[in-house]
PDB file of C-alpha atoms in Angstrom:
ATOM      1  CA  MET C 140       6.467 -67.427 -12.729  1.00 49.00           C
ATOM      2  CA  PRO C 141       3.397 -68.352 -14.290  1.00 49.00           C
ATOM      3  CA  GLY C 142       0.605 -65.766 -13.704  1.00 48.00           C
ATOM      4  CA  THR C 143       2.875 -62.919 -12.379  1.00 47.00           C
ATOM      5  CA  ALA C 144       2.190 -60.746 -15.425  1.00 48.00           C
ATOM      6  CA  ASP C 145      -1.872 -61.279 -14.433  1.00 47.00           C
ATOM      7  CA  ALA C 146      -1.083 -59.992 -10.968  1.00 47.00           C
ATOM      8  CA  VAL C 147       0.701 -56.891 -12.027  1.00 49.00           C
ATOM      9  CA  GLY C 148      -1.717 -53.820 -11.871  1.00 49.00           C
ATOM     10  CA  GLN C 149      -4.567 -55.837 -10.117  1.00 55.00           C
ATOM     11  CA  GLY C 150      -6.030 -53.556  -7.529  1.00 55.00           C
ATOM     12  CA  ALA C 151      -4.147 -50.906  -8.824  1.00 61.00           C
ATOM     13  CA  GLU C 152      -5.421 -47.238  -9.411  1.00 72.00           C
ATOM     14  CA  ARG C 153      -5.817 -46.455 -13.544  1.00 73.00           C
ATOM     15  CA  PRO C 154      -3.828 -42.981 -14.229  1.00 78.00           C
ATOM     16  CA  LEU C 155      -5.711 -40.093 -14.578  1.00 73.00           C
ATOM     17  CA  ALA C 156      -6.103 -38.643 -18.020  1.00 77.00           C
ATOM     18  CA  LEU C 157      -4.978 -35.372 -19.053  1.00 75.00           C
ATOM     19  CA  ASP C 158      -8.498 -33.671 -19.311  1.00 69.00           C
ATOM     20  CA  THR C 159      -9.251 -35.309 -15.861  1.00 71.00           C
ATOM     21  CA  LEU C 160      -6.244 -33.466 -14.443  1.00 67.00           C
ATOM     22  CA  VAL C 161      -7.142 -30.203 -16.110  1.00 66.00           C
ATOM     23  CA  ARG C 162     -10.511 -30.377 -14.781  1.00 67.00           C
ATOM     24  CA  LEU C 163      -9.397 -30.851 -11.488  1.00 67.00           C
ATOM     25  CA  GLN C 164      -7.173 -27.831 -11.623  1.00 67.00           C
ATOM     26  CA  ARG C 165     -10.037 -25.872 -12.500  1.00 63.00           C
ATOM     27  CA  LEU C 166     -12.259 -26.764  -9.539  1.00 63.00           C
ATOM     28  CA  ARG C 167      -9.518 -25.845  -7.036  1.00 65.00           C
ATOM     29  CA  SER C 168     -10.357 -23.250  -4.695  1.00 54.00           C
ATOM     30  CA  VAL C 169      -8.062 -20.574  -5.737  1.00 54.00           C
ATOM     31  CA  PRO C 170      -7.264 -17.648  -3.409  1.00 59.00           C
ATOM     32  CA  ASP C 171      -8.681 -14.133  -4.754  1.00 64.00           C
ATOM     33  CA  ALA C 172      -6.544 -12.896  -7.508  1.00 71.00           C
ATOM     34  CA  PRO C 173      -5.636  -9.252  -6.725  1.00 77.00           C
ATOM     35  CA  ARG C 174      -7.604  -6.569  -8.425  1.00 84.00           C
ATOM     36  CA  ARG C 175      -6.926  -3.081  -9.073  1.00 87.00           C
ATOM     37  CA  LEU C 176      -9.033  -0.624  -7.064  1.00 90.00           C
ATOM     38  CA  THR C 177     -11.468   1.109  -9.320  1.00 88.00           C
ATOM     39  CA  MET C 178     -10.936   4.969  -9.621  1.00 90.00           C
ATOM     40  CA  PRO C 179     -14.521   6.986  -9.383  1.00 91.00           C
ATOM     41  CA  ASP C 180     -16.170   8.267 -12.586  1.00 91.00           C
ATOM     42  CA  GLY C 181     -14.473  11.247 -13.809  1.00 92.00           C
ATOM     43  CA  MET C 182     -10.845  10.596 -11.967  1.00 93.00           C
ATOM     44  CA  THR C 183      -7.612  10.322 -13.660  1.00 91.00           C
ATOM     45  CA  ALA C 184      -4.383   9.384 -12.033  1.00 91.00           C
ATOM     46  CA  PRO C 185      -1.694  11.046 -14.452  1.00 91.00           C
ATOM     47  CA  LEU C 186       0.955  10.142 -12.089  1.00 94.00           C
ATOM     48  CA  GLY C 187       0.202   6.226 -11.874  1.00 93.00           C
ATOM     49  CA  CYS C 188      -1.578   4.495  -9.075  1.00 94.00           C
ATOM     50  CA  ASP C 189      -0.541   2.797  -5.985  1.00 96.00           C
ATOM     51  CA  ALA C 190      -2.082   2.262  -2.746  1.00 96.00           C
ATOM     52  CA  VAL C 191      -1.223   2.219   1.131  1.00 97.00           C
ATOM     53  CA  ALA C 192      -3.158   0.157   3.426  1.00 95.00           C
ATOM     54  CA  VAL C 193      -3.367   0.135   7.404  1.00 96.00           C
ATOM     55  CA  PRO C 194      -5.545  -1.738   9.577  1.00 96.00           C
ATOM     56  CA  ASP C 195      -9.060  -0.191  10.144  1.00 95.00           C
ATOM     57  CA  ARG C 196      -8.666   0.983  13.501  1.00 96.00           C
ATOM     58  CA  LEU C 197      -5.603   3.207  12.558  1.00 96.00           C
ATOM     59  CA  GLY C 198      -8.032   4.731   9.648  1.00 96.00           C
ATOM     60  CA  PRO C 199      -9.819   7.214  11.701  1.00 96.00           C
ATOM     61  CA  LEU C 200      -6.553   8.379  13.561  1.00 96.00           C
ATOM     62  CA  VAL C 201      -4.491   9.129  10.300  1.00 96.00           C
ATOM     63  CA  VAL C 202      -7.389  11.201   8.420  1.00 96.00           C
ATOM     64  CA  PRO C 203      -7.286  14.251  10.943  1.00 96.00           C
ATOM     65  CA  ARG C 204      -3.651  14.412  10.136  1.00 96.00           C
ATOM     66  CA  LEU C 205      -3.898  14.927   6.610  1.00 96.00           C
ATOM     67  CA  PRO C 206      -3.680  18.167   4.702  1.00 94.00           C
ATOM     68  CA  ARG C 207      -5.679  16.585   1.822  1.00 94.00           C
ATOM     69  CA  LEU C 208      -7.504  13.571   1.582  1.00 95.00           C
ATOM     70  CA  GLY C 209      -7.489  11.575  -1.849  1.00 96.00           C
ATOM     71  CA  CYS C 210      -9.437   8.401  -2.489  1.00 96.00           C
ATOM     72  CA  VAL C 211      -9.935   6.234   0.298  1.00 97.00           C
ATOM     73  CA  TYR C 212     -11.398   2.630   0.378  1.00 96.00           C
ATOM     74  CA  THR C 213     -12.084  -0.058   2.969  1.00 95.00           C
ATOM     75  CA  ASP C 214     -12.218  -3.693   2.732  1.00 92.00           C
ATOM     76  CA  GLY C 215     -13.585  -4.489   6.341  1.00 90.00           C
ATOM     77  CA  SER C 216     -10.349  -5.054   7.796  1.00 94.00           C
ATOM     78  CA  ARG C 217      -8.387  -2.082   6.177  1.00 95.00           C
ATOM     79  CA  TRP C 218      -8.279   1.342   4.883  1.00 97.00           C
ATOM     80  CA  TRP C 219      -6.635   1.932   1.299  1.00 96.00           C
ATOM     81  CA  TRP C 220      -5.211   5.264   0.382  1.00 97.00           C
ATOM     82  CA  ILE C 221      -4.550   6.121  -3.290  1.00 96.00           C
ATOM     83  CA  VAL C 222      -0.897   7.370  -3.885  1.00 97.00           C
ATOM     84  CA  PRO C 223       1.136   8.269  -7.030  1.00 96.00           C
ATOM     85  CA  SER C 224       3.082   5.299  -8.433  1.00 95.00           C
ATOM     86  CA  ASP C 225       6.509   4.739  -6.814  1.00 95.00           C
ATOM     87  CA  SER C 226       5.596   6.458  -3.662  1.00 94.00           C
ATOM     88  CA  ASP C 227       7.666   3.732  -1.971  1.00 92.00           C
ATOM     89  CA  TYR C 228      10.946   4.346  -3.761  1.00 89.00           C
ATOM     90  CA  ALA C 229      13.425   4.992  -0.947  1.00 83.00           C
ATOM     91  CA  LEU C 230      10.673   5.139   1.758  1.00 84.00           C
ATOM     92  CA  PRO C 231      10.073   1.937   4.135  1.00 89.00           C
ATOM     93  CA  TRP C 232       6.173   2.492   4.889  1.00 93.00           C
ATOM     94  CA  PRO C 233       5.995   2.097   8.861  1.00 92.00           C
ATOM     95  CA  SER C 234       4.548  -1.363  10.160  1.00 92.00           C
ATOM     96  CA  PRO C 235       1.538  -2.341   9.983  1.00 94.00           C
ATOM     97  CA  ALA C 236       1.074  -0.367   6.675  1.00 95.00           C
ATOM     98  CA  HIS C 237       0.990  -2.475   3.423  1.00 94.00           C
ATOM     99  CA  TYR C 238       2.025  -1.035   0.079  1.00 95.00           C
ATOM    100  CA  ALA C 239       0.520  -2.111  -2.987  1.00 94.00           C
ATOM    101  CA  PRO C 240       1.803  -1.352  -6.106  1.00 94.00           C
ATOM    102  CA  GLY C 241      -0.575  -0.703  -8.704  1.00 93.00           C
ATOM    103  CA  ALA C 242      -3.412  -0.259  -6.397  1.00 93.00           C
ATOM    104  CA  ARG C 243      -3.956  -4.004  -6.530  1.00 91.00           C
ATOM    105  CA  VAL C 244      -6.045  -5.407  -3.591  1.00 88.00           C
ATOM    106  CA  THR C 245      -7.498  -9.074  -2.858  1.00 82.00           C
ATOM    107  CA  GLY C 246     -11.069  -8.979  -1.994  1.00 82.00           C
ATOM    108  CA  THR C 247     -13.450  -6.408  -2.483  1.00 87.00           C
ATOM    109  CA  ALA C 248     -13.111  -2.795  -1.277  1.00 91.00           C
ATOM    110  CA  ARG C 249     -15.336   0.168  -1.490  1.00 94.00           C
ATOM    111  CA  LEU C 250     -15.011   3.762  -1.890  1.00 96.00           C
ATOM    112  CA  ILE C 251     -15.426   5.614   1.694  1.00 96.00           C
ATOM    113  CA  HIS C 252     -13.877   9.309   0.730  1.00 96.00           C
ATOM    114  CA  ARG C 253     -13.923  10.838  -2.600  1.00 96.00           C
ATOM    115  CA  PRO C 254     -12.217  14.113  -2.925  1.00 95.00           C
ATOM    116  CA  GLU C 255     -13.274  17.062  -5.061  1.00 92.00           C
ATOM    117  CA  GLY C 256     -11.736  17.330  -8.130  1.00 91.00           C
ATOM    118  CA  THR C 257     -10.469  14.696 -10.598  1.00 94.00           C
ATOM    119  CA  VAL C 258      -7.087  13.656  -8.695  1.00 94.00           C
ATOM    120  CA  PRO C 259      -7.386  10.572  -6.585  1.00 95.00           C
ATOM    121  CA  TYR C 260      -4.254  11.006  -4.796  1.00 96.00           C
ATOM    122  CA  THR C 261      -3.221  11.524  -0.885  1.00 97.00           C
ATOM    123  CA  PRO C 262      -0.260  13.220  -0.443  1.00 96.00           C
ATOM    124  CA  PRO C 263       2.269  10.435   0.147  1.00 96.00           C
ATOM    125  CA  ILE C 264       4.734  12.151   2.662  1.00 95.00           C
ATOM    126  CA  PRO C 265       2.277  13.719   4.683  1.00 96.00           C
ATOM    127  CA  LEU C 266       0.395  10.385   4.817  1.00 97.00           C
ATOM    128  CA  TYR C 267       3.924   8.500   5.607  1.00 96.00           C
ATOM    129  CA  LEU C 268       4.345  11.118   8.467  1.00 95.00           C
ATOM    130  CA  ALA C 269       1.010  10.824   9.893  1.00 96.00           C
ATOM    131  CA  LEU C 270       1.468   6.939   9.787  1.00 96.00           C
ATOM    132  CA  CYS C 271       4.732   7.330  11.694  1.00 95.00           C
ATOM    133  CA  ARG C 272       3.157   9.558  14.116  1.00 95.00           C
ATOM    134  CA  VAL C 273      -0.037   6.865  14.827  1.00 96.00           C
ATOM    135  CA  THR C 274       2.152   3.955  14.849  1.00 95.00           C
ATOM    136  CA  GLY C 275       5.158   5.260  16.972  1.00 93.00           C
ATOM    137  CA  THR C 276       7.631   5.039  14.694  1.00 92.00           C
ATOM    138  CA  THR C 277      10.475   7.207  13.648  1.00 89.00           C
ATOM    139  CA  PRO C 278      10.325   8.590   9.983  1.00 86.00           C
ATOM    140  CA  ASP C 279      13.414   6.608   8.382  1.00 81.00           C
ATOM    141  CA  TRP C 280      15.173   9.904   7.321  1.00 78.00           C
ATOM    142  CA  SER C 281      15.378  10.721  11.240  1.00 72.00           C
ATOM    143  CA  ARG C 282      16.857   7.695  12.408  1.00 63.00           C
ATOM    144  CA  ALA C 283      20.819   7.627  12.932  1.00 60.00           C
ATOM    145  CA  VAL C 284      23.244   6.147  10.612  1.00 60.00           C
ATOM    146  CA  SER C 285      25.554   3.412  11.952  1.00 59.00           C
ATOM    147  CA  ALA C 286      28.990   3.670  11.118  1.00 53.00           C
TER     148      ALA C 286
END
């Protein structure tokens, strides 16, 4: 068939070069990468650092139930408490709480409470119990074991 080779590729788009694909990838909108909450100057975290978040409507209900308040942050929709690393070990935090290993959060959070001293932690067990109380959740260790 004469002319068939000429017809192939007519009107077809040219393939994209690798440099074009790389440039397009870099221009894509990328959701906020998680960032670690920054500790205030002079604070140390000898036990590592995780965070527990709750919707901002629950934050003020939790605070009076705590014996000690560590660093607390807000991002406008949640309150974040700093707890020692691995405070989620064998402890399912009640919904709607969110546990963030490494205290990594998306977006920007600002410090709203700084404790006296150099340790940023809110004690995790009292925080867990306060969250259970305000959410109406039975603490995990109080639930009946099914046979």
